[in-house]
XYZ file of C-alpha atoms in Angstrom:
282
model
C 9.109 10.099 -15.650
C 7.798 7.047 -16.676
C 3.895 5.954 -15.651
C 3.365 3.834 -12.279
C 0.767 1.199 -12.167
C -0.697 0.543 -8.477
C -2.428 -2.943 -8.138
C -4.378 -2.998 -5.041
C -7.753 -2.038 -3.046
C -9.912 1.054 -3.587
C -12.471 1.380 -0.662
C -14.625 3.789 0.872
C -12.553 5.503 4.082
C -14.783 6.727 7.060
C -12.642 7.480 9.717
C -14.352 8.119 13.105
C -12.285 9.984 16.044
C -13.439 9.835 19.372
C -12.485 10.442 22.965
C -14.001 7.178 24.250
C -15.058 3.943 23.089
C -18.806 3.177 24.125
C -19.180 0.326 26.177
C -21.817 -2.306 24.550
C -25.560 -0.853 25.021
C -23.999 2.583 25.244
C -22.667 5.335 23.147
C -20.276 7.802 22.502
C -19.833 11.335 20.524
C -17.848 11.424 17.650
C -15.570 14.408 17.090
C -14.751 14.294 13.882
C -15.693 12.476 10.900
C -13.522 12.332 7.514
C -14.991 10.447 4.509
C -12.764 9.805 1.503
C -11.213 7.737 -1.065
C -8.942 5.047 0.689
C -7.705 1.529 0.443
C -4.278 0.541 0.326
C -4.077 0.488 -3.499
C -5.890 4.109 -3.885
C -3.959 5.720 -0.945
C -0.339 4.958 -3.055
C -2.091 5.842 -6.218
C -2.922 9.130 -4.698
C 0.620 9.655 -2.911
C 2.145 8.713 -6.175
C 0.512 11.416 -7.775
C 1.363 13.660 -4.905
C 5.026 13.446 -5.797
C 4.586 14.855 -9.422
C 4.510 11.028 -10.901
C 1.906 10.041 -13.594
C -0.144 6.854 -11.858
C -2.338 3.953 -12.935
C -4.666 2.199 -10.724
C -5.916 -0.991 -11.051
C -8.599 -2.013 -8.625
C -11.964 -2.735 -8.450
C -15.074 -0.542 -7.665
C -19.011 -1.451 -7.173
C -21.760 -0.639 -9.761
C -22.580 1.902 -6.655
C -22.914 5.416 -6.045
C -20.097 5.337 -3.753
C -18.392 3.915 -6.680
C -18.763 6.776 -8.879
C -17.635 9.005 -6.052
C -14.474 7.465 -5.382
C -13.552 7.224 -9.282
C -14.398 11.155 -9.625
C -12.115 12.036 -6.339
C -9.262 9.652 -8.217
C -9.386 11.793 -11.425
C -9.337 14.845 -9.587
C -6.262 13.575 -7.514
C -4.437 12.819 -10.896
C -5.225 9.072 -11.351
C -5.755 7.409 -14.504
C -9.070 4.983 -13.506
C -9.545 3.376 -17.116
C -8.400 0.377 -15.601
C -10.625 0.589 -12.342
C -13.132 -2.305 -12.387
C -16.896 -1.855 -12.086
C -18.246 -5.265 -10.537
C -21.879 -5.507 -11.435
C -24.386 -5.658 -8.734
C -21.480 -5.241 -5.553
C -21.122 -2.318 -3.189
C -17.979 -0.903 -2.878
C -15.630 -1.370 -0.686
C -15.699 0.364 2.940
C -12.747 0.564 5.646
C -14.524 2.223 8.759
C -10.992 3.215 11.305
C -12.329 4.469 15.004
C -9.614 6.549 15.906
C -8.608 7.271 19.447
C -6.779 10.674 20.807
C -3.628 8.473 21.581
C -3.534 7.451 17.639
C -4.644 3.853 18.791
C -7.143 2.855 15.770
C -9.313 -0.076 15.316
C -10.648 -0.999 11.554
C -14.150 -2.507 10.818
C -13.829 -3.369 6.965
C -16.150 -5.036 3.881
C -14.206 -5.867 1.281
C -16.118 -9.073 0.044
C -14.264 -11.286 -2.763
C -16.420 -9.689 -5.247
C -14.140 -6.126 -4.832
C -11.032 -8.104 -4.859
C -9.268 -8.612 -8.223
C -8.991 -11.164 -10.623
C -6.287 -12.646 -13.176
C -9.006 -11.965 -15.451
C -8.763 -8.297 -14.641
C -5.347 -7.667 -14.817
C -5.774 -9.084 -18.341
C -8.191 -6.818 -19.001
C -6.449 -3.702 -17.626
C -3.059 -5.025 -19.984
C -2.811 -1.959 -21.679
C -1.742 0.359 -18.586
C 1.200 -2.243 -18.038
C 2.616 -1.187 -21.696
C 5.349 1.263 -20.862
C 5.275 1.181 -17.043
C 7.937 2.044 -15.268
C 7.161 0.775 -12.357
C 4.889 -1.449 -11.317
C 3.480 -1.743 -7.649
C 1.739 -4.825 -6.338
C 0.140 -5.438 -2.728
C -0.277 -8.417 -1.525
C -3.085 -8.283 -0.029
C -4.827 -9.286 -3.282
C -5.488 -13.357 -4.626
C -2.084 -14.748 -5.078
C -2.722 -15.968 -8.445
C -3.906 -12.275 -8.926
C -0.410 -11.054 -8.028
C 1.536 -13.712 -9.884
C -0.726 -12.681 -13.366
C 0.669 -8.879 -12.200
C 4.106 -9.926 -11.536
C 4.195 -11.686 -14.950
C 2.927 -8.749 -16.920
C 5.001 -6.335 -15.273
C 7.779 -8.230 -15.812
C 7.332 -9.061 -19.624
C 7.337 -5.098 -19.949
C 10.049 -5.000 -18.164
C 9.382 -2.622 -14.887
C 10.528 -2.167 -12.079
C 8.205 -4.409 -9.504
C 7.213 -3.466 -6.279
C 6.043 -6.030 -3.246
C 3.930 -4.840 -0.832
C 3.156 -7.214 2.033
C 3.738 -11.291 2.533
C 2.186 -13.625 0.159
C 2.261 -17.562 1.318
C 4.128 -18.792 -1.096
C 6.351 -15.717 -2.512
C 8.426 -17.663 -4.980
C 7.866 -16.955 -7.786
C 7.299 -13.384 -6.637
C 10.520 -13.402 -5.023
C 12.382 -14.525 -8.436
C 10.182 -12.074 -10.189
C 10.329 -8.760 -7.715
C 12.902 -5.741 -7.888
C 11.575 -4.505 -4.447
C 10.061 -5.642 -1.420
C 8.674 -3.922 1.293
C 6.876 -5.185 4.186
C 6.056 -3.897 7.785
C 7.258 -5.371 10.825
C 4.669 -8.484 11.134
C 4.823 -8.959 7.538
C 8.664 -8.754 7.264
C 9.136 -11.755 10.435
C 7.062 -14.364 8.044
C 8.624 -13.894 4.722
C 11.795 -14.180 6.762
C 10.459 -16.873 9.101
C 12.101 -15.164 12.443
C 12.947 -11.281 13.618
C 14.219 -8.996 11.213
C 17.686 -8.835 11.153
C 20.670 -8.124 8.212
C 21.645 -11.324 7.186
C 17.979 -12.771 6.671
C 17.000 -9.904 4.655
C 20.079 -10.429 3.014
C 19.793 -14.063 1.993
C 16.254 -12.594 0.446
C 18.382 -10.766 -2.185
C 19.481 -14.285 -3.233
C 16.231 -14.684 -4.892
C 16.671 -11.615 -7.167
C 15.169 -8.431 -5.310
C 17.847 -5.562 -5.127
C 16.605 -4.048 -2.581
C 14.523 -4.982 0.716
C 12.846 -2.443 3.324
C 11.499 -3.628 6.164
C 9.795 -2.332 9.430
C 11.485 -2.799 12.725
C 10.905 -1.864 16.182
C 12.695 1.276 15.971
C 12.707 2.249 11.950
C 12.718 0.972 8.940
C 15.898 -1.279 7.879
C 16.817 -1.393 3.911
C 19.176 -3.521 2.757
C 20.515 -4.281 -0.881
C 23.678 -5.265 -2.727
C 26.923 -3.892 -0.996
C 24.907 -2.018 2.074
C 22.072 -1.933 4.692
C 20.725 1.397 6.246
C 18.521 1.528 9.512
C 16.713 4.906 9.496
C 14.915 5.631 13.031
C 10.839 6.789 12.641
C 10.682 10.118 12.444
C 10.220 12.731 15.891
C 7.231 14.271 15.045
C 3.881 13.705 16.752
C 1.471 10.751 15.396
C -2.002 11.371 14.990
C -2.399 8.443 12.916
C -0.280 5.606 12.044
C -2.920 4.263 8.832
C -1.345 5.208 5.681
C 2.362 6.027 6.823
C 3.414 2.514 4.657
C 1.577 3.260 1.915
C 3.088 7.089 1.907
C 6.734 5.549 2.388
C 6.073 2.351 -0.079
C 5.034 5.356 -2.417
C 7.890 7.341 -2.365
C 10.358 4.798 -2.042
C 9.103 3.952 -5.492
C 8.881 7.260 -6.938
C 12.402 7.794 -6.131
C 13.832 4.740 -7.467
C 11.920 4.963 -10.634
C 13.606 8.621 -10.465
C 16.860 7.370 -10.707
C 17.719 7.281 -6.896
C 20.093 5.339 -4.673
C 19.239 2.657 -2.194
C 19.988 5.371 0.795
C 18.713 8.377 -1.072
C 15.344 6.787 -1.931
C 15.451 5.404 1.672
C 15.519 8.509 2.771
C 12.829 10.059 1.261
C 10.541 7.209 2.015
C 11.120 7.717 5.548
C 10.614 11.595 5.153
C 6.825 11.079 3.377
C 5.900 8.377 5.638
C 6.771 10.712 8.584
C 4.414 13.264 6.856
C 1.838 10.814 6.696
C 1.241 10.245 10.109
C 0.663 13.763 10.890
C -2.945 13.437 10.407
C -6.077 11.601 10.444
C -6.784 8.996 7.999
C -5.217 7.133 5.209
C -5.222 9.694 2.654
C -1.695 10.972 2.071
């Protein structure tokens, strides 16, 4: 199979779990604590390598310890880092999630501009883009960050991946072969509630196929079809990292050679998986 690149965040995950949240001048016991690589870019990296596909990540690390840490737990998940950016003189990113026993989370983040990419580093990480299969991008990044991506990717001629809602997703839109977004991020690129016909009228602009969160499931649509899959009936622990689990596999499996329903299918069945647990980490 060919190589997937993942553009996004690498961070520092500290996930907290407690049975109460201290009211302020108190505190409260912790019951577990899990520290690992995370980030929304480093959590599909990992996943991706998790389903037997070779990965790229592009991202950007500090000049830190934590930096090196991270990198080292990437290469032992099965990442190729060579394109991971070390920023000079900035800490690393860190997502802090206080987790309660419901699976209600709250997320205290630093992720400064100076761990966010630049056009200038997706020039400088060209080389993983030669050969791609599949390229995925989250939008969480600069938008002119995305759009030097999107360009790349598309010159070699992969299969590109949205993650999220951009602003102004032209251009993405004309350049994209997927797009996935959750439920809040789904209503703005459509401008209104999810429903068929607006996700639809998306494929106008050249993506084959959409998947979108909705109240009750996921909802994929693409040429000829549409396919509303419920969430899974297991128990949640955790909701953090079930989209980047299913925007994972949904890739995996198209860059396999899968249907729109088959690949819709097994995104549902990782991103069920994910939520299982604590944490991010697929």
């Amino acid at each position: 199979m060919n190589r997937t690149v993942v553009l996004g965040q690498l961070a520092r995950d500290l996930v907290l779990m407690t049975g109460e949240l201290p009211e302020p001048g108190t505190s409260a016991d912790v019951s577990r604590r899990i520290e690992t690589l995370g980030g929304k870019g480093a959590n599909q990296a990992v996943a991706v390598a998790r389903l037997g596909a070779p990965v790229s990540l592009v991202a950007v690390a500090g000049d830190d310890v934590v930096g090196d840490q991270l990198l080292a737990q990437a290469r032992a998940d099965g990442v190729d880092v060579t394109a991971v950016r070390r920023r000079r003189g900035a800490l690393t990113g860190l997502i802090v999630e206080i987790l309660e026993p419901d699976g209600r989370w709250r997320y205290l983040q630093h992720l400064p501009s100076e761990v966010l990419l630049t056009p200038a580093d997706v020039a400088a990480a060209g080389a993983v883009f030669d050969g791609a299969g599949a390229v995925l991008l989250q939008l969480q990044q600069p938008a002119e960050t995305v759009r030097a991506a999107a360009r790349l990717a598309a010159a070699n001629r992969a299969l590109i991946v949205l993650d999220g809602a951009a602003e102004e997703p032209g251009e993405l839109l004309a350049l994209a072969d997927v797009v996935r977004a959750d439920e809040h991020e789904a209503k703005l690129l459509l401008g209104g509630d999810v429903t068929v016909d607006r996700a639809r009228k998306l494929l106008d602009r050249k993506p084959r196929l959409v998947a979108f969160g909705v109240p009750d499931g996921n909802l994929f649509v693409w040429d000829g079809g549409d396919l509303l899959l419920p969430h899974g009936d297991g128990p949640v622990v955790d909701s953090t990292g079930a989209g980047d689990a299913f925007t994972a596999a949904l890739t995996v499996a198209l860059l396999d050679g899968a249907g729109p329903q088959d690949a819709a299918r097994r995104a549902v069945k990782a991103s069920g998986k994910a939520v299982g647990r604590p944490g991010g980490r697929p």
